[in-house]
CSV table of C-alpha atoms and ligand atoms in Angstrom, one decimal:
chain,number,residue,atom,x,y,z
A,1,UNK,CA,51.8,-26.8,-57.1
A,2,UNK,CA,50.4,-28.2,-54.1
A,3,UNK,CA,48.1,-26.1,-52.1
A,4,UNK,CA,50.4,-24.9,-49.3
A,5,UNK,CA,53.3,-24.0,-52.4
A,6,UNK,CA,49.8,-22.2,-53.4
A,7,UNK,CA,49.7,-19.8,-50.6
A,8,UNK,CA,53.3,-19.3,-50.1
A,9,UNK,CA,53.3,-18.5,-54.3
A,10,UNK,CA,50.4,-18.0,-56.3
A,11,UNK,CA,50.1,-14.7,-57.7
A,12,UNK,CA,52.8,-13.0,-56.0
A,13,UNK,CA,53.5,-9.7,-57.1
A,14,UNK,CA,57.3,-8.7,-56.3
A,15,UNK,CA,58.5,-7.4,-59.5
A,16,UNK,CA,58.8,-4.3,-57.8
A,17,UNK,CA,62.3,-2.2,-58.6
A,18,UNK,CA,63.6,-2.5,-54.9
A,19,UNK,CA,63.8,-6.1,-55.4
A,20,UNK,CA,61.5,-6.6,-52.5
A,21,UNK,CA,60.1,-10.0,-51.8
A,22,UNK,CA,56.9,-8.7,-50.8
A,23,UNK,CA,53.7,-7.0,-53.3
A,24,UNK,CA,54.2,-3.7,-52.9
A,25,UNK,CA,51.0,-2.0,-51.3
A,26,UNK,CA,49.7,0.3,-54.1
A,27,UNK,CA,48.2,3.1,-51.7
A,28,UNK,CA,46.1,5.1,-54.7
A,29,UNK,CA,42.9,4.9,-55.6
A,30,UNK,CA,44.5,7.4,-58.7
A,31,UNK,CA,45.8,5.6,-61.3
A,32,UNK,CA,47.5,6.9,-64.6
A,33,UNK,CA,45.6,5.6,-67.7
A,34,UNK,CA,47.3,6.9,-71.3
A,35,UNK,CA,49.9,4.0,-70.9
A,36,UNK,CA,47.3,1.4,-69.6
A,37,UNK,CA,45.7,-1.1,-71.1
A,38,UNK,CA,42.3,-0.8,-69.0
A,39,UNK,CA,41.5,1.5,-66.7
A,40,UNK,CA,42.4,1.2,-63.2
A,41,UNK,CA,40.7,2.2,-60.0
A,42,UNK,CA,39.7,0.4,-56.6
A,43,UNK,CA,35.8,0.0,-57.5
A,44,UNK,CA,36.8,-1.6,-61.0
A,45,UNK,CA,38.4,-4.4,-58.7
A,46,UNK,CA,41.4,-4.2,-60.5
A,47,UNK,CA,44.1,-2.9,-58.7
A,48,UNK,CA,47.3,-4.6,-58.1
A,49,UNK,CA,46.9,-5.4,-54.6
A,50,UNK,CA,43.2,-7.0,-55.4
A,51,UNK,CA,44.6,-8.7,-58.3
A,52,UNK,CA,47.5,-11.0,-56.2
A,53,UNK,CA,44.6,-11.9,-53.8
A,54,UNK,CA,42.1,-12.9,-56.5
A,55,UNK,CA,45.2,-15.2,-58.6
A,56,UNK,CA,45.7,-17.2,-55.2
A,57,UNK,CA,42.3,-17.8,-54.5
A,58,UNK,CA,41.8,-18.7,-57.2
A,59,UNK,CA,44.7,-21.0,-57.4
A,60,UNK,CA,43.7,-22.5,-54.2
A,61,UNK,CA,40.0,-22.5,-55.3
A,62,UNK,CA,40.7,-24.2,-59.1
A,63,UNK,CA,38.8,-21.2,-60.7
A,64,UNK,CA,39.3,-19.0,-63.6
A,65,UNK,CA,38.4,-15.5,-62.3
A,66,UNK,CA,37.2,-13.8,-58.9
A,67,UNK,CA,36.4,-11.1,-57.4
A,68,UNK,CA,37.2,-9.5,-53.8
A,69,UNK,CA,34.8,-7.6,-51.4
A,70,UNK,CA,34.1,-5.5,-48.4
A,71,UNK,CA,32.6,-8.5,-46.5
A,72,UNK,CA,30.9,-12.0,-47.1
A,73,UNK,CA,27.6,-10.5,-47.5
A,74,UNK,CA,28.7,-8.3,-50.3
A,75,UNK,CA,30.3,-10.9,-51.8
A,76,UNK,CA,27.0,-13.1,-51.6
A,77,UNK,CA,24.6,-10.3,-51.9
A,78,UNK,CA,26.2,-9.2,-55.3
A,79,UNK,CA,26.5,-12.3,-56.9
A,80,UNK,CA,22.7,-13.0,-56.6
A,81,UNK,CA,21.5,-9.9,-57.6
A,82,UNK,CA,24.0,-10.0,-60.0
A,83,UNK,CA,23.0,-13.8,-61.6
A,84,UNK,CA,19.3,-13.0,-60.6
A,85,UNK,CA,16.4,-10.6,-62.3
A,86,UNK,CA,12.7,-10.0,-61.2
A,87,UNK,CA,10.8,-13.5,-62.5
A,88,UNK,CA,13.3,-15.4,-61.3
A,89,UNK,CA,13.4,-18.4,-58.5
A,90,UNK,CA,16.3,-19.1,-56.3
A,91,UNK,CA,16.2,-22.8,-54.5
A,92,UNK,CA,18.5,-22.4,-51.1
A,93,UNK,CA,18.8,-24.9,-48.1
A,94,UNK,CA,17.1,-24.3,-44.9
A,95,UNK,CA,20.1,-23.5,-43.1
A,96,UNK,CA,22.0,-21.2,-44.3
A,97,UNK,CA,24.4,-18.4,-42.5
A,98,UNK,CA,21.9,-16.0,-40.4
A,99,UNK,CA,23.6,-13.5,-42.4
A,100,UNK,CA,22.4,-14.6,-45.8
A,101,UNK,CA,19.0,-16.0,-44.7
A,102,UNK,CA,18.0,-12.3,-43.4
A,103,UNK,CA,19.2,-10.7,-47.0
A,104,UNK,CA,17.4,-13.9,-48.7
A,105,UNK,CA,14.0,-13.2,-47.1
A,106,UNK,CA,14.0,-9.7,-46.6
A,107,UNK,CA,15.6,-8.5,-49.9
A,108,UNK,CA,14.6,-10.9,-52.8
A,109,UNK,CA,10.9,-10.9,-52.7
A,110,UNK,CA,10.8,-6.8,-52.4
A,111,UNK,CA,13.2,-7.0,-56.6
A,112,UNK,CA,10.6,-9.7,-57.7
A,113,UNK,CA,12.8,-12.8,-56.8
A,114,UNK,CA,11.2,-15.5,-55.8
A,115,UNK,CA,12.7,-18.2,-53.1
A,116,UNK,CA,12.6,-21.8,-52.2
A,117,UNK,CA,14.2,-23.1,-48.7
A,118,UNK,CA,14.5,-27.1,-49.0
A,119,UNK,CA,15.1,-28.9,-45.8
A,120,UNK,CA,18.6,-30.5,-47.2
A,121,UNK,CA,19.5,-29.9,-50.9
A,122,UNK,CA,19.2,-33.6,-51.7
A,123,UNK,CA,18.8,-34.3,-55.3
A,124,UNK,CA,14.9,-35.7,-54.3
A,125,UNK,CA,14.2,-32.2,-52.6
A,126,UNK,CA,15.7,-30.1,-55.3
A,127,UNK,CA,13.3,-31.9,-57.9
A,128,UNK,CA,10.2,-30.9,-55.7
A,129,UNK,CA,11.2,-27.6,-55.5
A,130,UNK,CA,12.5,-26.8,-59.0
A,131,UNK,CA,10.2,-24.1,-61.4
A,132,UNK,CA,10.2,-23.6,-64.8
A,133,UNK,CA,11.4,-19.9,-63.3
A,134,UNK,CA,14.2,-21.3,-61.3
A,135,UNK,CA,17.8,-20.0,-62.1
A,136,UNK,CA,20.6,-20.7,-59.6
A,137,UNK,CA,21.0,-23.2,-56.7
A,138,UNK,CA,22.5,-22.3,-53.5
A,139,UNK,CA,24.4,-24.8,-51.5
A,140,UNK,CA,26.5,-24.1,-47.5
A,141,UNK,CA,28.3,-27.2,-46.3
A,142,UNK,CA,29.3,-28.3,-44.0
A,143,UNK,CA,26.4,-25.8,-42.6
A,144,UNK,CA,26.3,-23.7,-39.4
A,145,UNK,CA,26.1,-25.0,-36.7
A,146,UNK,CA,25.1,-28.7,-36.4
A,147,UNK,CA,28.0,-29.5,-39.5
A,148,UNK,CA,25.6,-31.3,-41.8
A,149,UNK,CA,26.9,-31.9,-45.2
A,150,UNK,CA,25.4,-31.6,-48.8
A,151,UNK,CA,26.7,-34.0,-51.5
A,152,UNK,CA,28.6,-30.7,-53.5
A,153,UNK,CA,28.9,-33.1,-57.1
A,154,UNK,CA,25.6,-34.0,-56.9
A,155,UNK,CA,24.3,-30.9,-56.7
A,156,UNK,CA,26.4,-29.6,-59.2
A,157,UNK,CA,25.6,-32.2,-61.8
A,158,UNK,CA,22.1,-31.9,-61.1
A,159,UNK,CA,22.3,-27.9,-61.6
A,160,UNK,CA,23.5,-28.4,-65.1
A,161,UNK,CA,21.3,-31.1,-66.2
A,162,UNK,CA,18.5,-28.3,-65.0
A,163,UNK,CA,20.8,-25.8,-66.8
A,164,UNK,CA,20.9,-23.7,-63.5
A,165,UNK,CA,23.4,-21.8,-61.7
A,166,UNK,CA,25.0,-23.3,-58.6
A,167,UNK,CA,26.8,-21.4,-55.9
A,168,UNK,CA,28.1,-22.6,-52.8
A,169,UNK,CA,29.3,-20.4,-49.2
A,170,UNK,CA,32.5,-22.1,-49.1
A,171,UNK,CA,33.8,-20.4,-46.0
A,172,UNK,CA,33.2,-23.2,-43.6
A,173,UNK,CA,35.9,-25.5,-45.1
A,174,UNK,CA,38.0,-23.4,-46.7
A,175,UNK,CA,39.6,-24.0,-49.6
A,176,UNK,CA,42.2,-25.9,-47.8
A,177,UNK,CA,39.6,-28.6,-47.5
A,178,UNK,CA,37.0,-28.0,-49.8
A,179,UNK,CA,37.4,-27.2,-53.6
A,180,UNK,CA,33.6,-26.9,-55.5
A,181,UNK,CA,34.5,-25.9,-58.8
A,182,UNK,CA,36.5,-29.5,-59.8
A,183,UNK,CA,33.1,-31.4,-58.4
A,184,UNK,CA,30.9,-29.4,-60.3
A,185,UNK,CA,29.8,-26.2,-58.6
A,186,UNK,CA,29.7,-22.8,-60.8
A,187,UNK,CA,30.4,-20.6,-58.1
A,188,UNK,CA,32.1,-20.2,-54.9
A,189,UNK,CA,31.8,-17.7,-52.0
A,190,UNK,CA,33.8,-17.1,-49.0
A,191,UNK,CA,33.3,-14.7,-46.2
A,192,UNK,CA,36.9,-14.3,-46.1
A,193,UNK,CA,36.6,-12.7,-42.3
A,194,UNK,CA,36.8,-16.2,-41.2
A,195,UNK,CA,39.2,-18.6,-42.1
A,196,UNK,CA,41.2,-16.7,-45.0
A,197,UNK,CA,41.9,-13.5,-42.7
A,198,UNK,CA,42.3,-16.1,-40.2
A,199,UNK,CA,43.2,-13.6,-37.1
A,200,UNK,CA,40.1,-12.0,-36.1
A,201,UNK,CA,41.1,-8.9,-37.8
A,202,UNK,CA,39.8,-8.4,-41.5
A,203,UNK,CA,36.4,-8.3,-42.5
A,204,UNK,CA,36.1,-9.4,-46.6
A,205,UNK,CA,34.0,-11.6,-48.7
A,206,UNK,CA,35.5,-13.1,-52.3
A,207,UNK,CA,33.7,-14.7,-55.3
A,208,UNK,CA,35.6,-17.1,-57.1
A,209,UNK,CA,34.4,-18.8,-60.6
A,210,UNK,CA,34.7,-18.8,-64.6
A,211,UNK,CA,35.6,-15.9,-66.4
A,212,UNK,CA,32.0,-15.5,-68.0
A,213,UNK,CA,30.2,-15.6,-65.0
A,214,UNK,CA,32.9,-13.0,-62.9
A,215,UNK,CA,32.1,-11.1,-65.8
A,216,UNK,CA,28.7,-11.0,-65.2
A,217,UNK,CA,28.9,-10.9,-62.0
A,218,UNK,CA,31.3,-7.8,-62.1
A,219,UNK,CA,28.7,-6.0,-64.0
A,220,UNK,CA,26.8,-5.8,-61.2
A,221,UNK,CA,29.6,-4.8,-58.2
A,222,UNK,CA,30.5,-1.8,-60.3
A,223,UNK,CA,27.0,-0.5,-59.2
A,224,UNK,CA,27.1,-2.0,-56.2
A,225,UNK,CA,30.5,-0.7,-55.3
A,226,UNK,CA,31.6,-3.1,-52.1
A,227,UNK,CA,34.9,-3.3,-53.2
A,228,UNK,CA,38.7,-3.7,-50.9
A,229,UNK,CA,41.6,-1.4,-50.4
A,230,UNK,CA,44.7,-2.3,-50.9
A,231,UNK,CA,45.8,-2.0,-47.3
A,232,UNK,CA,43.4,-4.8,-46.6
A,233,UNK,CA,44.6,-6.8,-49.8
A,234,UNK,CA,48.1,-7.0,-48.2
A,235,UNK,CA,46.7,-8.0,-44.9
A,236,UNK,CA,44.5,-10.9,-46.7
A,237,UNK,CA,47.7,-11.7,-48.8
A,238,UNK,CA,49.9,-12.1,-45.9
A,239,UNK,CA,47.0,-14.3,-44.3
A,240,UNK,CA,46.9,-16.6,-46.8
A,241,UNK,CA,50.6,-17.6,-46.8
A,242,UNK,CA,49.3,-19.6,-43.6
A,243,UNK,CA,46.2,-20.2,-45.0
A,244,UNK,CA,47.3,-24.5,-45.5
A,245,UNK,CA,49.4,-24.7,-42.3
A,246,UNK,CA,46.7,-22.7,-40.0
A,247,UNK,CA,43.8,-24.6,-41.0
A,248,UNK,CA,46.1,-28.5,-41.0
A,249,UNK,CA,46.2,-27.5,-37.4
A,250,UNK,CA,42.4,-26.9,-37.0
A,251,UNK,CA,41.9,-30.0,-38.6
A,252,UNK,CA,43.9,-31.9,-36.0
A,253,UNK,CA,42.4,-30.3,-32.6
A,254,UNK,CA,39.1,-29.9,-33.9
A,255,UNK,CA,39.3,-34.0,-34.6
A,256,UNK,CA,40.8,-34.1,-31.0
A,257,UNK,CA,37.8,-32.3,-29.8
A,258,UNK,CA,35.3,-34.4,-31.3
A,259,UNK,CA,37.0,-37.5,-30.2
A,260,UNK,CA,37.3,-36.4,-26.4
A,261,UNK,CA,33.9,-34.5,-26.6
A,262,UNK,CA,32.3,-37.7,-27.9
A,263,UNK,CA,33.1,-40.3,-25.2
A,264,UNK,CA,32.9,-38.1,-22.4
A,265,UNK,CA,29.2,-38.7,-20.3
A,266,UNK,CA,29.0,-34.8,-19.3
A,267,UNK,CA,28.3,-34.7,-23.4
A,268,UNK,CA,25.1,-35.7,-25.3
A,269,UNK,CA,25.8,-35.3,-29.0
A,270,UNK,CA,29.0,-34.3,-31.0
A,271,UNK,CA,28.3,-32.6,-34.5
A,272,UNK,CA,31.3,-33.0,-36.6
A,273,UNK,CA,31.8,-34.4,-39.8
A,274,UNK,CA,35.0,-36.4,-39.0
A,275,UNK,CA,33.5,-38.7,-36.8
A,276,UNK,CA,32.3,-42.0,-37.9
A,277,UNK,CA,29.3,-41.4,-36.8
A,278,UNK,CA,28.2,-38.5,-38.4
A,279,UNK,CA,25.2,-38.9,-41.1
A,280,UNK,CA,27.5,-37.0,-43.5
A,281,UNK,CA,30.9,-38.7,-42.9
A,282,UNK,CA,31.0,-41.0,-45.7
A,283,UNK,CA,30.4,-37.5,-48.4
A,284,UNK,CA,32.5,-35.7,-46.3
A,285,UNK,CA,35.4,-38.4,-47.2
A,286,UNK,CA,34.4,-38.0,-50.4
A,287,UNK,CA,34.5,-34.2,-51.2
A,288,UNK,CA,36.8,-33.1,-48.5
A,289,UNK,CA,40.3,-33.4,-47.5
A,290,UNK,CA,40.0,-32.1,-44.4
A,291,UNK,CA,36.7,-32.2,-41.5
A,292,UNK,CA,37.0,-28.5,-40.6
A,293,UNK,CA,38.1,-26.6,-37.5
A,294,UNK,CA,34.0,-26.2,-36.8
A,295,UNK,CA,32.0,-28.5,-34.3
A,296,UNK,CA,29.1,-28.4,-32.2
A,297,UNK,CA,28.0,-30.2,-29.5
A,298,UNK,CA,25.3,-30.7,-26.7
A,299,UNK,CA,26.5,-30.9,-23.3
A,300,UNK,CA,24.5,-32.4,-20.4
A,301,UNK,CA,23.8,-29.2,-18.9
A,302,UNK,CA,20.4,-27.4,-17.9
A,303,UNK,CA,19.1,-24.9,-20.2
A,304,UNK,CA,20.7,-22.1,-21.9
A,305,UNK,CA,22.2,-20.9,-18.4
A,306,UNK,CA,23.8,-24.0,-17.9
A,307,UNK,CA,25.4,-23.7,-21.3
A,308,UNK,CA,26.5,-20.3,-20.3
A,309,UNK,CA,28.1,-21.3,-16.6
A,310,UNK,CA,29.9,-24.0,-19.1
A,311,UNK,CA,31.6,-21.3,-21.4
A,312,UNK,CA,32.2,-18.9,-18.4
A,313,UNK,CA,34.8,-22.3,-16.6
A,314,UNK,CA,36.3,-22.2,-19.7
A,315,UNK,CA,40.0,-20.9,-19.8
A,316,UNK,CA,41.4,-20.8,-22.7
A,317,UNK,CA,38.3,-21.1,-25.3
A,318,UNK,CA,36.9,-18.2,-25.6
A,319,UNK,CA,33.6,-17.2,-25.6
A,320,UNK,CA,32.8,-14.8,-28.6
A,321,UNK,CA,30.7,-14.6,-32.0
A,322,UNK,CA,32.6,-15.2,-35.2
A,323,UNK,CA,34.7,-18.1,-36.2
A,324,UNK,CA,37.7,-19.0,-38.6
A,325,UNK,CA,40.4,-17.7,-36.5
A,326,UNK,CA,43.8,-18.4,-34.7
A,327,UNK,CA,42.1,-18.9,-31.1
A,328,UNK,CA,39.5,-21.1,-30.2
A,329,UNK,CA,36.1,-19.5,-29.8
A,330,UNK,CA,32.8,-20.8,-28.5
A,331,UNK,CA,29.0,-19.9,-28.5
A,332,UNK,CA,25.5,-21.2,-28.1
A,333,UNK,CA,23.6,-20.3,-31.4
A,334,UNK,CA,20.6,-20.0,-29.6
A,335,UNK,CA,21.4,-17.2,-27.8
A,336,UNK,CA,24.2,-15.9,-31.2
A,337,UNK,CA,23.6,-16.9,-35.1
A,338,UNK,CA,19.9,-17.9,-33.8
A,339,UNK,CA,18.3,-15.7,-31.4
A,340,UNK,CA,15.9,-14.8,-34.3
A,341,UNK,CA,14.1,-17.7,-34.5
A,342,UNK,CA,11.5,-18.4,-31.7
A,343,UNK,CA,12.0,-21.8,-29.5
A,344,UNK,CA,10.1,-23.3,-31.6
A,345,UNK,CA,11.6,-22.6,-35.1
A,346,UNK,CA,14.8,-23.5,-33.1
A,347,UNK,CA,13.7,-26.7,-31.9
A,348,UNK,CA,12.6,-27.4,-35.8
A,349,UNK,CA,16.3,-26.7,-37.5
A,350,UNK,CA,17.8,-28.5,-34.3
A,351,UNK,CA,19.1,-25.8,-32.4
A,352,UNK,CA,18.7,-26.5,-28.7
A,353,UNK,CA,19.7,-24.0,-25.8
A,354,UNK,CA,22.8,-25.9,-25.0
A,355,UNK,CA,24.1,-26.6,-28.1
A,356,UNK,CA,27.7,-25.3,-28.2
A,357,UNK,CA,29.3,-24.1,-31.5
A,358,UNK,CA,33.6,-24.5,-30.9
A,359,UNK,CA,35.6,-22.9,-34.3
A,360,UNK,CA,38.6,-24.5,-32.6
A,361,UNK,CA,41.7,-22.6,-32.9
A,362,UNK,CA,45.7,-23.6,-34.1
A,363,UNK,CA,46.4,-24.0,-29.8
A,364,UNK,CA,48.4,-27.0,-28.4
A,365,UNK,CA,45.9,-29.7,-29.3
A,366,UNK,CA,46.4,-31.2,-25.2
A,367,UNK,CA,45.8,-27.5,-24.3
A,368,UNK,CA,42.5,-27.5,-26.0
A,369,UNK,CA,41.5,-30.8,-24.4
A,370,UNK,CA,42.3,-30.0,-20.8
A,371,UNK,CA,40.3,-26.8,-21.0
A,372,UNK,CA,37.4,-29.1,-22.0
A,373,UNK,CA,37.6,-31.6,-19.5
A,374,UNK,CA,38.4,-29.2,-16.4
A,375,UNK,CA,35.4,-27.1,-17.5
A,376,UNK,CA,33.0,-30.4,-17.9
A,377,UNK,CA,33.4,-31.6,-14.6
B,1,LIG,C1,30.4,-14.9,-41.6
B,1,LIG,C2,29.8,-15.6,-42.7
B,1,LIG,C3,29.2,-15.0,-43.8
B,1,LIG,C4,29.2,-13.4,-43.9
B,1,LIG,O1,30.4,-12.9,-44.0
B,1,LIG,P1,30.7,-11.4,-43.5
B,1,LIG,O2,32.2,-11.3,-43.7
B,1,LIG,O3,30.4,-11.3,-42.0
B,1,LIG,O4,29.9,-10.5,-44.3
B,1,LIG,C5,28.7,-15.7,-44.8
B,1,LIG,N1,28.7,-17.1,-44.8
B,1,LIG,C6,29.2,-17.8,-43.8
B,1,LIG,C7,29.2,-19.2,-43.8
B,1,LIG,C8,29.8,-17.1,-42.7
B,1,LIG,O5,30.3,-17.8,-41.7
């Protein structure tokens, strides 16, 4: 199957006596066990409704087993304290999600895990930073916000010629555009509040890998508990019937938007991995098949205010944190995903105070435009 027969099919549950075509939503967290061949309850991550979510991502994602969370972060944060002991070093890029730097440096060090951020996880960096202690790689492209991309294969092969673990945050290409596991990578991550939930509505994270290292991994979320009801399963289900067609359509306007953006003088820079332009295009051809809905860009405006007065003429793109959905959203990172960092740790990564981040929506592509160009005059 293709991947949008994927979403419409994989893992569907309606063998349900009412004939419905629909998984039934199993409502208990009570399950019956002398007729069962395991025992079932919503913190064993096994219930129905988690189990139809896990077989499409995992379909869409090309991997053997997964796992379905409460948010991202539990999703991220369990599978490296899960892969992960005291003694241990972890090599991660520079920039990662905000979300998932603040757990890596306030949380690793304090269970005896050591840490490594490398400027780009290039192949020459990783080999500087690798330590007889290192266990697991961690890769996010394209990365938040100024789209750069990591070469996924090479990473991957270079993870198991060191015998490591690599994982990579998939959530900014979805698996729509972006499938790690064929090119190498061991395990994939997905704040599925973004583009698999897709409406601004549900917050959940997912692992998806092999079988072994689910299992491992699932040792550790029985502790950690951040498991899903099954109310939010059928929501996530339903989502990800669209998932293919929602995210063709980001595809489109967010190319649209780069295009426009990039030839119009009221704009410095355009960040998007589509254009020809862009330091990672050529990988990005490679390992995707699609650029993204996700671009930044630097207009010619004065300061962080000026970037605000720009959002505030907008009419249709909104201004609001968060990405991945139906509508078009925009923000400025320095004031958002990067108001930790001082100016000057800013100015470092490449975040300036008018950068724009735009997670462009599924809206009439000349709708999108016009609200651009009126705003940029
Ligand atoms: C949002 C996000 C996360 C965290 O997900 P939550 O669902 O907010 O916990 C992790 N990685 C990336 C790339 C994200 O955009």
């Amino acid at each position: 199957m293709k991947k949008a027969t994927t979403c419409v099919h994989a893992g569907n549950n309606n063998h349900n006596p009412a004939h419905g075509l629909n998984t039934p939503v199993y409502t208990s967290s009570a399950f019956g066990y002398l007729d069962t061949q395991e025992n079932i309850y919503p913190r064993y991550y096994n219930t129905p409704n988690q189990e139809v979510v896990v077989q499409k991502l995992c379909a869409l994602e090309q991997g053997e087993a997964g796992l379905l969370f409460g948010s991202g972060m539990a999703a991220i944060s369990t599978a490296m304290l899960a892969l992960l002991q005291a003694g241990d070093h972890v090599i991660l890029q520079r920039d990662l999600y905000g979300g998932t730097h603040h757990f890596v440096t306030t949380e690793l060090e304090r269970v005896g895990i050591s840490y490594t951020l490398v400027e780009e996880p290039t192949v020459d960096q990783l080999e500087v930073a690798v330590q007889p202690t290192t266990k697991l790689v961690y890769i996010e492209t394209p990365s938040n916000p100024l789209l750069k991309i990591t070469d996924v294969a090479a990473v991957g092969s270079w993870a198991q010629q060191h015998k490591l673990i690599s994982v990579i945050d998939n959530t900014f290409a979805s698996p729509i555009n972006q499938n790690p596991i064929p090119l190498g990578v061991d395990v994939v991550l997905h704040s599925g509040t973004k583009y698999l939930g897709g409406h601004s509505d549900l917050c959940f994270g997912a692992v998806i890998t092999s079988q072994s290292l689910r299992d491992r991994i699932y040792a550790t979320a029985i502790n950690l508990g951040g498991s899903i009801n099954a109310a939010t399963c059928a929501l996530i289900e339903r989502s990800l019937k669209t998932l293919s067609l929602r995210v063709a359509q980001q595809n489109r306007n967010a190319q649209a938007i780069a295009e426009f953006l990039q030839q119009h003088p009221a704009v410095n820079q355009v960040h998007y991995p589509g254009l020809a332009d862009h330091p990672g295009h050529e990988t990005a051809k490679q390992q995707m098949q699609g650029f993204g809905g996700m671009l930044s860009f630097e207009p010619r405006v004065d300061g962080s205010d000026g970037a605000e007065r720009l959002m505030r003429q907008l009419k249709i793109i909104t201004p609001a944190i968060s990405l991945g959905g139906i509508e078009s959203l925009v923000c400025a990172p320095a004031k958002t995903s990067h108001i930790k960092l001082s100016a000057e740790e800013r100015r470092l990564v490449g975040v300036s105070d008018e950068l724009l981040r735009i997670s462009v929506g599924i809206e009439d592509t000349e709708d999108l435009v016009e609200d651009l160009q009126q705003a940029l005059v």
